[in-house]
XYZ file of C-alpha atoms in Angstrom:
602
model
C 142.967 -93.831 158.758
C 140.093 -94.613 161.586
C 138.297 -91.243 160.769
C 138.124 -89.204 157.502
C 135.994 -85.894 157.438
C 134.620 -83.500 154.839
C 132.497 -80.180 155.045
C 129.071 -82.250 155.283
C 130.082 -85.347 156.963
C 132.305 -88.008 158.816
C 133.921 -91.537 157.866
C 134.778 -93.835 161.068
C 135.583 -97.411 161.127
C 132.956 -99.418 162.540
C 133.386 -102.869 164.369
C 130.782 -104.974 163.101
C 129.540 -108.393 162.723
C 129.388 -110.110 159.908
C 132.248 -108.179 158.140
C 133.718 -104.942 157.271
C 131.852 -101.791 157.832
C 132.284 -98.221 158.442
C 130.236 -95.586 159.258
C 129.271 -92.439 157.984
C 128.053 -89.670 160.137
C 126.471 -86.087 158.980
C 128.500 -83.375 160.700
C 125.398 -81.222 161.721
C 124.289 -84.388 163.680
C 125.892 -83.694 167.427
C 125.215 -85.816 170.378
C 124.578 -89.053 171.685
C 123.723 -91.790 168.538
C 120.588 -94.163 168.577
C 121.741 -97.672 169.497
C 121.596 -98.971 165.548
C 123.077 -96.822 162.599
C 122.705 -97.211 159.091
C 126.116 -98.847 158.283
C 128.212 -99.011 154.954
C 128.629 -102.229 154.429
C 129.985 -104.541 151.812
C 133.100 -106.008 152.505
C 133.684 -109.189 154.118
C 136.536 -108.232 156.299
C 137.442 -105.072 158.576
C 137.856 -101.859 157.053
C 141.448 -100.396 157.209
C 140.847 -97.174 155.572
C 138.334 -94.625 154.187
C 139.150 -91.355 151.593
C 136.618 -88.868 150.549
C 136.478 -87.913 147.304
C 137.870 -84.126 147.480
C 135.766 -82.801 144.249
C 132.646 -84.719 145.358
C 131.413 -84.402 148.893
C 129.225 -87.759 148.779
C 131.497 -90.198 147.291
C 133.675 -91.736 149.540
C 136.266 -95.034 148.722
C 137.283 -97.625 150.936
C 140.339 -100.481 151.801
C 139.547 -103.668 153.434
C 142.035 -106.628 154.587
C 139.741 -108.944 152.356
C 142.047 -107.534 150.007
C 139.710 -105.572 147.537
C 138.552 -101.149 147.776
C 134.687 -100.079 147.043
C 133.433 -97.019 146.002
C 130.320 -95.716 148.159
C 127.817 -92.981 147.799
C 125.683 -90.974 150.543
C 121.958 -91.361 149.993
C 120.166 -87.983 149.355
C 118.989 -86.406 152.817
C 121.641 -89.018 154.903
C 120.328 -89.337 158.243
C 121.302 -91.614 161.385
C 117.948 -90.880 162.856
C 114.919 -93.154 162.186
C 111.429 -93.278 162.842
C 110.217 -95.404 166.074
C 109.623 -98.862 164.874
C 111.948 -98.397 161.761
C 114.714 -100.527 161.143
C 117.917 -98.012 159.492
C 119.104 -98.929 155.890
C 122.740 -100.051 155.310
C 124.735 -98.520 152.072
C 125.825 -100.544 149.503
C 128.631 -99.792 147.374
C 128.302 -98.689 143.983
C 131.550 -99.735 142.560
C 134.395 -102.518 143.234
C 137.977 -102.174 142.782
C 139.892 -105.722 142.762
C 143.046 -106.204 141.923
C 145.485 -106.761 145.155
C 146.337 -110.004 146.519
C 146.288 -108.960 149.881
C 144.554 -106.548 152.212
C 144.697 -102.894 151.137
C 146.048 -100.424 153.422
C 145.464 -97.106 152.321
C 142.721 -95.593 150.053
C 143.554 -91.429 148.424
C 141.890 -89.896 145.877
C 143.975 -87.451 143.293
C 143.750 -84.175 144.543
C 143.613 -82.434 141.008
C 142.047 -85.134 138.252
C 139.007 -86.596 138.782
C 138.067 -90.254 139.788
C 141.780 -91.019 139.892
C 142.289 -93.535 143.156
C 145.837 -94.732 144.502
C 145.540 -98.275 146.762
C 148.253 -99.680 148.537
C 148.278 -102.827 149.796
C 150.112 -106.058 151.288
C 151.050 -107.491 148.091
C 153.930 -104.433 148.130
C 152.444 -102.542 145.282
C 150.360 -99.627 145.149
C 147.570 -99.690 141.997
C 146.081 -96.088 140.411
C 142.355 -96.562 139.387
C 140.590 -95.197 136.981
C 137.042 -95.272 138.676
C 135.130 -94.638 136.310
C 135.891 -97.795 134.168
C 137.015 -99.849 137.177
C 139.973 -100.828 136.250
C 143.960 -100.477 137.735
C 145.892 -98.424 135.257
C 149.056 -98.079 136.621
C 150.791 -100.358 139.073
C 153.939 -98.762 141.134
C 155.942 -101.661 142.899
C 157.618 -101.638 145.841
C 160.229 -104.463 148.099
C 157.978 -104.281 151.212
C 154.714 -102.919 152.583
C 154.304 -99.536 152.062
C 153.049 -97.262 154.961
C 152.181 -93.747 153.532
C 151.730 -92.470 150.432
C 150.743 -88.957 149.725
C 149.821 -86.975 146.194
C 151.519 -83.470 145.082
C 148.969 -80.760 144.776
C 149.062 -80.834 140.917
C 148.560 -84.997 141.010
C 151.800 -86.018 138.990
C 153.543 -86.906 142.048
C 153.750 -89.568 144.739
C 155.853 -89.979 147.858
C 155.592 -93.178 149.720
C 157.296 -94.804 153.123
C 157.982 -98.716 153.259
C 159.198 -101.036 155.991
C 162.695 -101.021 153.948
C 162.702 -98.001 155.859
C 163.230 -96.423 152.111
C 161.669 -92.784 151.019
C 160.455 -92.808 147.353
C 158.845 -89.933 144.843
C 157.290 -91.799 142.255
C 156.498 -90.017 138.804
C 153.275 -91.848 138.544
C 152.301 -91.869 134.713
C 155.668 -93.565 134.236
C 155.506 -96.175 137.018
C 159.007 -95.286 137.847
C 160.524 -93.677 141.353
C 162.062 -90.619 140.432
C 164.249 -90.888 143.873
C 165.132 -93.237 146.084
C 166.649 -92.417 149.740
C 167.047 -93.918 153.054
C 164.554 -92.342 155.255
C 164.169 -92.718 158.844
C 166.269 -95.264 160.667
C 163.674 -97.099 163.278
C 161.713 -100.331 162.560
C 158.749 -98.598 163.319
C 156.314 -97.476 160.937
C 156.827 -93.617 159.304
C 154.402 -91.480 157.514
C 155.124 -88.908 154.853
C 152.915 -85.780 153.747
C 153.555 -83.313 150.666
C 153.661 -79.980 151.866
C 150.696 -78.801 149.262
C 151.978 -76.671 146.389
C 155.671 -76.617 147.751
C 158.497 -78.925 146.274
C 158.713 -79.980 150.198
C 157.778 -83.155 151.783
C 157.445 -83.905 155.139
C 158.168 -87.130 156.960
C 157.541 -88.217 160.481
C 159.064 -91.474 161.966
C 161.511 -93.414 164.439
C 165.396 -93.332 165.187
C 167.399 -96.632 166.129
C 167.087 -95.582 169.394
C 163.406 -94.644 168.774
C 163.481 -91.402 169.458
C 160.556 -90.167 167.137
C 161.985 -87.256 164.695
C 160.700 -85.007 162.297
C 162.029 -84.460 158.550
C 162.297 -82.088 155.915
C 163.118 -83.088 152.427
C 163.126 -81.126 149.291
C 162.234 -83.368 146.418
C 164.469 -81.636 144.133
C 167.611 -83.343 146.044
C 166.335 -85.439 148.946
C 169.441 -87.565 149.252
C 169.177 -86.177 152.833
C 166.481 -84.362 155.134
C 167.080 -80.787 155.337
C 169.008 -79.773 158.225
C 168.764 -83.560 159.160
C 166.243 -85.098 161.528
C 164.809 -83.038 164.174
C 164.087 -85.156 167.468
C 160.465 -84.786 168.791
C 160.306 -87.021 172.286
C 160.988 -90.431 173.132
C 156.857 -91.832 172.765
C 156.127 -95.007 171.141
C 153.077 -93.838 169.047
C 153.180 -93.134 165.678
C 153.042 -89.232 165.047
C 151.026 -88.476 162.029
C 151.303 -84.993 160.177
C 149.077 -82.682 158.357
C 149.759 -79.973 156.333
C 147.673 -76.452 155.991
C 148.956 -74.829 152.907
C 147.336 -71.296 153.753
C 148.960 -71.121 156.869
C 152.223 -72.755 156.278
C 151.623 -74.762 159.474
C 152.279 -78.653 160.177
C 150.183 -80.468 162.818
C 151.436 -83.451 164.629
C 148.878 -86.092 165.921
C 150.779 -89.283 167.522
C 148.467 -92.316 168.340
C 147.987 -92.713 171.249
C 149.104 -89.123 172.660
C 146.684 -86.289 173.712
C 148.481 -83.726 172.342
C 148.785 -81.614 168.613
C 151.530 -80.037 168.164
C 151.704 -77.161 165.117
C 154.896 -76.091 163.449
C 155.369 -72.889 161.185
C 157.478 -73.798 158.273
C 159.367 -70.597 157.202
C 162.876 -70.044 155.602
C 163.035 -74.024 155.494
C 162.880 -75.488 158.597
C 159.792 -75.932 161.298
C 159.447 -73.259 164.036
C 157.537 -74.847 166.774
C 154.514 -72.575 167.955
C 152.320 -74.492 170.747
C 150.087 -77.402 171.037
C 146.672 -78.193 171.894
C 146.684 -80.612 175.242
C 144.593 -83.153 176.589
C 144.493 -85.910 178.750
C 142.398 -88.006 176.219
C 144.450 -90.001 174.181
C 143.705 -90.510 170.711
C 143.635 -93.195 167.862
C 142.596 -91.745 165.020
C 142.614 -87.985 164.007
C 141.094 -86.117 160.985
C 141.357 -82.551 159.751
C 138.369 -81.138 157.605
C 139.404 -79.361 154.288
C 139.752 -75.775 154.508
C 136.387 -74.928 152.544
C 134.632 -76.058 155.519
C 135.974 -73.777 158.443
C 133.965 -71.542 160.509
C 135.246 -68.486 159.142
C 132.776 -66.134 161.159
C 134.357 -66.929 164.668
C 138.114 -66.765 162.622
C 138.519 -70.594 162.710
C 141.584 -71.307 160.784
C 141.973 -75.502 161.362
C 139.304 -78.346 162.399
C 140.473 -81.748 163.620
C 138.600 -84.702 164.622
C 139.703 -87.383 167.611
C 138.360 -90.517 168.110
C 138.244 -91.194 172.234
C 138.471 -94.474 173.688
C 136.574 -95.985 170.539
C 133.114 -94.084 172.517
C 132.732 -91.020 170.734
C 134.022 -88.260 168.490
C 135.509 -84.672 169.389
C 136.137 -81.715 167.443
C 138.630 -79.696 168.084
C 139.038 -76.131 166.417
C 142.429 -74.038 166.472
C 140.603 -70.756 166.217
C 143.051 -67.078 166.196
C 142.120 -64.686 169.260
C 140.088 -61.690 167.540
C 137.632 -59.157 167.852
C 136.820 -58.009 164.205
C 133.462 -58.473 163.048
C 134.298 -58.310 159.720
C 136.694 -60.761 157.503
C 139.828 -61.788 157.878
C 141.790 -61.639 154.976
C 144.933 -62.245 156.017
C 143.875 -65.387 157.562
C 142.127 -67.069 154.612
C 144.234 -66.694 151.592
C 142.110 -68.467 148.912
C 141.667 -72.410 149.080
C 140.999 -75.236 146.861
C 137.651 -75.769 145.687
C 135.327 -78.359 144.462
C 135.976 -78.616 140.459
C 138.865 -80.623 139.708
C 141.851 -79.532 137.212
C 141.143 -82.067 134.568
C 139.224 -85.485 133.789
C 140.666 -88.578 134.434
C 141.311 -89.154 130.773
C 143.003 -86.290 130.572
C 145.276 -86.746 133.458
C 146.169 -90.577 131.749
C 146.845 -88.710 128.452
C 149.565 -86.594 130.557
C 148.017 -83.085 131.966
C 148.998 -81.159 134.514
C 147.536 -78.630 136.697
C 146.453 -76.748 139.763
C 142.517 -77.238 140.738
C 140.743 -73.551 140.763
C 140.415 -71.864 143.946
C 137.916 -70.322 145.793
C 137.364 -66.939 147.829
C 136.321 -67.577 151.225
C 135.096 -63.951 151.366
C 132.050 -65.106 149.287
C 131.682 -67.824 151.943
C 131.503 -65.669 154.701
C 128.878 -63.291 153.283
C 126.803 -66.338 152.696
C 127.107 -66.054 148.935
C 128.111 -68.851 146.483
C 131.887 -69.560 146.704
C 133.629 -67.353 144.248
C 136.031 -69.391 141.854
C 139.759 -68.004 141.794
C 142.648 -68.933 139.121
C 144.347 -71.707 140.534
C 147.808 -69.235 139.689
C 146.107 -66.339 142.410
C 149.720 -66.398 144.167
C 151.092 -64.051 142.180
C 148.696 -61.203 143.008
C 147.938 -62.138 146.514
C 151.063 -61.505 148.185
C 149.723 -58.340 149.304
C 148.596 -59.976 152.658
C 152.316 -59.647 153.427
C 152.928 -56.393 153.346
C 151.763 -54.095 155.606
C 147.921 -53.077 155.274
C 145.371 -51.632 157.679
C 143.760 -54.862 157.694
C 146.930 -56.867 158.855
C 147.411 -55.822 162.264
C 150.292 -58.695 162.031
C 151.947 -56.185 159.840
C 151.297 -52.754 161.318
C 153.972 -52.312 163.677
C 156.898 -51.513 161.250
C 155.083 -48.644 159.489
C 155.874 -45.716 161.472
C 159.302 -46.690 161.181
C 159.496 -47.670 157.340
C 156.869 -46.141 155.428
C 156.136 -42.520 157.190
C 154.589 -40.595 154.943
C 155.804 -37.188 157.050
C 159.370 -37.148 158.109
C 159.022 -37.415 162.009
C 161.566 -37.045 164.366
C 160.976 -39.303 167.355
C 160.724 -42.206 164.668
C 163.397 -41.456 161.500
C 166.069 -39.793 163.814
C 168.646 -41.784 165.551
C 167.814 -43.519 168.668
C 168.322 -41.395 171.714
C 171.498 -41.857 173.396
C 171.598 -43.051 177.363
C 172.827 -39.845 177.882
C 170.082 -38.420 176.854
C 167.218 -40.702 178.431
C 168.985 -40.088 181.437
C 168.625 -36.175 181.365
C 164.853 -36.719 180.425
C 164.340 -38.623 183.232
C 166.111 -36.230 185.694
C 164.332 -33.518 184.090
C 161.207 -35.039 184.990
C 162.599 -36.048 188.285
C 163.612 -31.949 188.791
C 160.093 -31.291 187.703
C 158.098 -32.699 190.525
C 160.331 -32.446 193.073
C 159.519 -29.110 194.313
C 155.493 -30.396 193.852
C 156.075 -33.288 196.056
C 157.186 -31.231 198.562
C 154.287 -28.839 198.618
C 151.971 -31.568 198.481
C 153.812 -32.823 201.366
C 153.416 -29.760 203.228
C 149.748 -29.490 202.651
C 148.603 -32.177 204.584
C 150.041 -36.073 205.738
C 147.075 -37.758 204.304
C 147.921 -36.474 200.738
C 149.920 -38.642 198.056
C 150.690 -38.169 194.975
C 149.646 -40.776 191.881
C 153.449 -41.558 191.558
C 153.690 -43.321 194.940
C 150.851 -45.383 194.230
C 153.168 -47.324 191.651
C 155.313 -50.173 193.256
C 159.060 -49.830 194.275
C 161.660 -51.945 193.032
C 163.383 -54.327 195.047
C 165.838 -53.289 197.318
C 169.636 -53.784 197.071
C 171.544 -54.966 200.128
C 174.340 -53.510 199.265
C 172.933 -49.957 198.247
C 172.684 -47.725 201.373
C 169.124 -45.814 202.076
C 169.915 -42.866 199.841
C 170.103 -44.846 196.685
C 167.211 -46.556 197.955
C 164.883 -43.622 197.942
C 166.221 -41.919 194.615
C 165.761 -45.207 192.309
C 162.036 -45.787 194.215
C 161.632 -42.064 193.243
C 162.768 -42.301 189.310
C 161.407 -45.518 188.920
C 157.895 -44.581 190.131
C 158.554 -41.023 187.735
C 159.389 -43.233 184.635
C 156.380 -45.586 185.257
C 154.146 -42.820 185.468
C 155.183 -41.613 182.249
C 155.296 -44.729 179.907
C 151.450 -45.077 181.429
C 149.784 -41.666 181.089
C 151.299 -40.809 177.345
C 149.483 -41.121 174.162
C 151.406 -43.031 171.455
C 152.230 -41.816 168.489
C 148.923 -41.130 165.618
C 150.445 -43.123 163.353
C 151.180 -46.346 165.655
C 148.592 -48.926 166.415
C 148.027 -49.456 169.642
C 149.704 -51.822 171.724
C 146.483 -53.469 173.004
C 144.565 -53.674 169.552
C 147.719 -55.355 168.132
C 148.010 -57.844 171.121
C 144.254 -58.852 170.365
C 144.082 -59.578 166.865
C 147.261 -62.076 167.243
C 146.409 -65.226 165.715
C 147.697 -68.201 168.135
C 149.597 -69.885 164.798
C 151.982 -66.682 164.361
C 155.173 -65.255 165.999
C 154.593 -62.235 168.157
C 155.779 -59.120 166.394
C 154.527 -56.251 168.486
C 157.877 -56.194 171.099
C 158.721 -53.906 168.173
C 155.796 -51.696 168.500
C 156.292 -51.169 172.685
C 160.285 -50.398 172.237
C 159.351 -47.733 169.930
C 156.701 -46.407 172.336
C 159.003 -46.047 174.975
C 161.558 -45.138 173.178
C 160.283 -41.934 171.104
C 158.744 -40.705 174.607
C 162.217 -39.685 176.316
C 163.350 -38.113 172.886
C 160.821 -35.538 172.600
C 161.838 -34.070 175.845
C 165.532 -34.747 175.801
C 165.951 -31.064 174.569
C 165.211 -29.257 177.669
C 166.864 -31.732 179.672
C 170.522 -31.183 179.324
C 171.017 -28.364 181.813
C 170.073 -30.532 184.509
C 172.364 -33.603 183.962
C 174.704 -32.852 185.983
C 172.803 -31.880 189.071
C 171.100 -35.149 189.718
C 174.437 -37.777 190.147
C 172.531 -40.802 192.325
C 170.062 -40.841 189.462
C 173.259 -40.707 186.640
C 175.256 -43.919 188.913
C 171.904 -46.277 189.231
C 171.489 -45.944 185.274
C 175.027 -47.032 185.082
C 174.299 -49.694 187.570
C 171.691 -50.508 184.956
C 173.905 -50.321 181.716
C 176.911 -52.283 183.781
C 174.391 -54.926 184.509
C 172.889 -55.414 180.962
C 176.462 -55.383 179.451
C 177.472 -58.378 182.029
C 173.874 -60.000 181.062
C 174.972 -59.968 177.413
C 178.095 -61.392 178.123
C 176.656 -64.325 180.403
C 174.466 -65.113 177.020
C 177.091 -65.417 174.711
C 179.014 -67.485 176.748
C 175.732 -69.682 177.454
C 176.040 -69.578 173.443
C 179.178 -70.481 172.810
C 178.795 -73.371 175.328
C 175.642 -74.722 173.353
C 177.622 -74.417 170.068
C 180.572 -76.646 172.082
C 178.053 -79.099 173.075
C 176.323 -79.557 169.239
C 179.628 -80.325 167.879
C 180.636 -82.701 170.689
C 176.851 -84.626 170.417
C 177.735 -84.653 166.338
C 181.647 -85.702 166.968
C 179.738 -88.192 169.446
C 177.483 -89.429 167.175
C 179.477 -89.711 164.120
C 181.828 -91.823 165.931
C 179.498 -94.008 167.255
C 178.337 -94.872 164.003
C 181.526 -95.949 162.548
C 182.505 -97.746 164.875
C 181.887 -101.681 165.696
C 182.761 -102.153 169.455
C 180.852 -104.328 171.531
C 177.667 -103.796 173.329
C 178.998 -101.955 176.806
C 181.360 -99.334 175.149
C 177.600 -99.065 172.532
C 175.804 -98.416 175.592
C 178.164 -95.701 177.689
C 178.463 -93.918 174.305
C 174.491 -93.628 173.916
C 174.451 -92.007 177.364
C 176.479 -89.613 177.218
C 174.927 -88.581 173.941
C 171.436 -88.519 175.794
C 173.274 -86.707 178.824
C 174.724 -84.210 176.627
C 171.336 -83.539 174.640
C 169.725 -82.930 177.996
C 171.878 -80.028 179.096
C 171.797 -78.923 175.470
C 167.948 -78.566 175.622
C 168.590 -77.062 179.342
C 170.578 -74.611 177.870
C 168.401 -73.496 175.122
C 164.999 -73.190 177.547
């Protein structure tokens, strides 16, 4: 990776004479640089990757193409700022890894043990280090480079992508890959990412017709991605994904774009939610571990971008709220900074989850509270509903009313009824608006201040004037009541909505308008039948939502049509050996009929 960032500071890759360097910069340092930096430096060729060490915040290890990784540590008091006249320092490393034959690709610490490091490299093998002694303990081999690799949360685990265009989860203490699948299909490179403390991995790569696509595996049976391969877009960058385990959400960073795109993963598959845009595109991006957020203005993710190789910009995904206090249901608790276990240990065959910590003690400025690594089981309160999870409030008057109430347990009124509450209404103020009319010209009511609907052509002037009049009546109503004691506001819900979740308060308004109509539905039976233009525009209304309906589920069942012609298409295609013009027609008409299908669906 070009940039690697932790709670107190930032890794880049630094271009630099006389060999390999990389620089390190402290996060609280903002602005424009001095000229010369104190640099890293110790190899004797250019630095390919960086990794900080997860359960030490000033170690940091590093791959070179001269073939060999070095462990570094930050000086006490790390500045980039000098005195006039002082020449900065560089860092030299305080321990050297060799072992590969060739350059080394990736660096990644264990996320559980302790001074356990995994090195791939060009020789097609990837080496696991004990650092304290120095020495490669455990060598997993491979048929061709390898691309990714990425630990499981409790360490024992590791998935890797390789040119062979092969997907492999390695139990790691045995040297041995567990599975071995086909993953994607493109010659370009793919990356892979466990999905923290799921049995889920996630892999990002190329079709043959690279289309970049989006995977799903479960490493219980991953002879094939869930659902199969999701197409993203047709861009020739590689997209590189990041998990957030507290939020459930995958971020997508492609070289070269200037977009991140975030996915919710829920009942096993990725629910796109929105993207952060810009027309800066990016090489290199960095997310900083979750025990370094800004939880005070509700900061949930922090990514870095490197720009044009000129400077460095943070971007924070940040949810919409108010509250001045904190936001549980946001921060779940988050790994810490004491590992699970030793390195010995984890060579002698442990397992386990590193200890948590409350961000709660973070936010009141206190020392971080340690949680039980198992906290799952008792914190899936957050999901239920609580005052303090305005996500969750809307379904309580409906499901857990203490009082029986009802505008909220009884059935849902009929449109016989609305329409005698409305005409009700409508009898109600008629004989007003005419007084008021009487009284003076200059005199309206607070009804006709509301605008009209639109006209029908083929309506004649009557009609005209009695939907203006119940539309304007209904309006008025919907805006001047109260909701119900027990229901949270509409606006309140609407503010605390993070930007990562679904919107769930459509719920919250149909009950609103619902339940109004209801409570006067009673007294409004006896005049029904006098008001007939009002009773033949609300079937105008329910003729037109019925045809609606049907124009969706034939939009539906043409979608479905199309899917299983693209998949006949497809499978066909890939059988079969014809020559390169019968390849080609077949191809478009597969792209053809994707296009409509994604017309169809927006």
């Amino acid at each position: 990776m070009l940039v690697q960032a932790n709670p107190h500071y930032i890794s880049v890759n630094w271009d630099a004479s006389g060999g390999g360097a990389f620089a390190v910069i402290p996060i609280n340092e903002k602005g424009r640089l001095p000229d010369q930096l104190p640099l890293f430096r110790g190899h004797t060729a250019v630095v390919l990757d960086t990794d900080w060490n997860p359960f030490n915040d000033s170690l940091i290890a590093s791959g070179s193409d001269d073939g060999k990784a070095f462990i570094w540590k930050v000086p006490e008091g790390f500045t980039l700022r000098t005195e006039e006249g002082e020449q900065p320092a560089d860092v030299a490393p305080v321990a050297k890894l060799v072992g590969h034959s060739r350059k080394v690709g990736h660096v990644l610490f264990n996320p559980a043990a302790e001074n356990i490091l995994a090195t791939s490299s060009g020789d097609y093998t990837v080496k696991v280090w004990d650092v304290e002694s120095g020495a490669p303990r455990l060598t997993l081999k491979h048929t061709e480079i390898v691309q990714s690799l990425s630990w499981s949360a409790n360490g024992s685990l590791i998935v890797t992508t390789s040119r062979d265009k092969k997907l492999r989860i390695w139990d790691v203490r045995q040297e041995k890959a567990a599975h071995v699948v086909q993953g994607h299909a493109g010659a370009k490179n793919s990356r892979a990412t466990w999905m923290g403390e799921l049995d889920r991995i996630a892999t990002t790569g190329f079709s043959k017709m690279s289309d970049r696509q989006l995977g799903l595996w479960d490493i219980r049976d991953p002879k094939e991605p869930i659902g199969g391969f999701e197409m993203l877009d047709s861009i020739s960058g590689v997209c590189m994904p990041f998990w957030d385990d507290s939020t459930q959400c995958l971020y997508l960073a492609g070289k070269g774009d200037g977009n991140i795109r975030y996915f919710e993963y829920a009942q096993d598959k990725f629910e796109f939610l929105s993207e952060y845009k810009s027309a800066d595109p990016q090489r290199g991006v960095a997310f900083l571990p979750k025990r370094g957020i800004n939880t005070h203005e509700n900061e949930v993710m922090r990514a870095f971008k490197t720009v044009n190789d000129s400077y460095i910009e943070p971007i924070s995904f940040i949810v919409p709220r108010r509250a001045e206090v904190f936001q549980d249901d946001i921060y779940p608790p988050v790994v810490g900074s004491r590992p699970a276990m030793s390195s010995s240990e984890w060579f002698g065959g442990k397992e386990g989850l590193p200890a948590k910590i409350d961000l709660g003690s973070i936010y009141a400025g206190e020392e971080p509270t340690e949680i039980p690594a198992d906290y799952k089981s008792a914190s899936k309160a957050p999901v239920s509903p609580r005052p303090r999870s305005p996500v969750k409030q809307e379904p309580e008057p409906t499901k857990e009313a203490p009082q029986p109430s009802p505008s909220f347990r009884g059935p849902p009124p009929s449109m016989k009824e609305q329409t005698s509450s409305i005409a009700t209404l409508a009898s109600k103020f008629a004989d007003k608006d005419e007084a008021d009319s009487d009284d003076g010209d200059g005199d309206t009511s607070s009804f006709e201040e509301v605008s009209k609907p639109i006209d029908r052509s083929e309506r004649n002037a009557s009609k005209v004037e009695d939907k203006s009049e119940v539309a304007s009546l209904s309006k008025g109503l919907v805006a001047t009541s109260a909701p119900p004691a027990s229901a949270a506001p509409p606006s309140q819900a609407t503010s605390a909505q993070p930007k990562v979740c679904k919107s769930l308060f459509i719920l919250e308004e149909d009950m609103l308008i619902d339940a109004q109509p209801t409570s006067a539905s009673p007294t409004a039976s006896s005049s029904a039948s006098a008001n007939p233009p009002i009773q033949s525009y609300l079937q105008e209304i329910k003729t037109l939502l019925e045809k609606q309906t049907l124009t969706m589920s034939e939009q539906t069942d043409r979608i479905a049509q199309l899917s299983a012609e693209v998949d006949t298409l497809k499978t066909t295609l890939s059988g079969q050996q014809a020559g390169a013009q019968a390849e080609m027609g077949k191809d478009e008409r597969i792209r053809a009929l994707e296009r409509e299908l994604e017309k169809l669906r927006s």
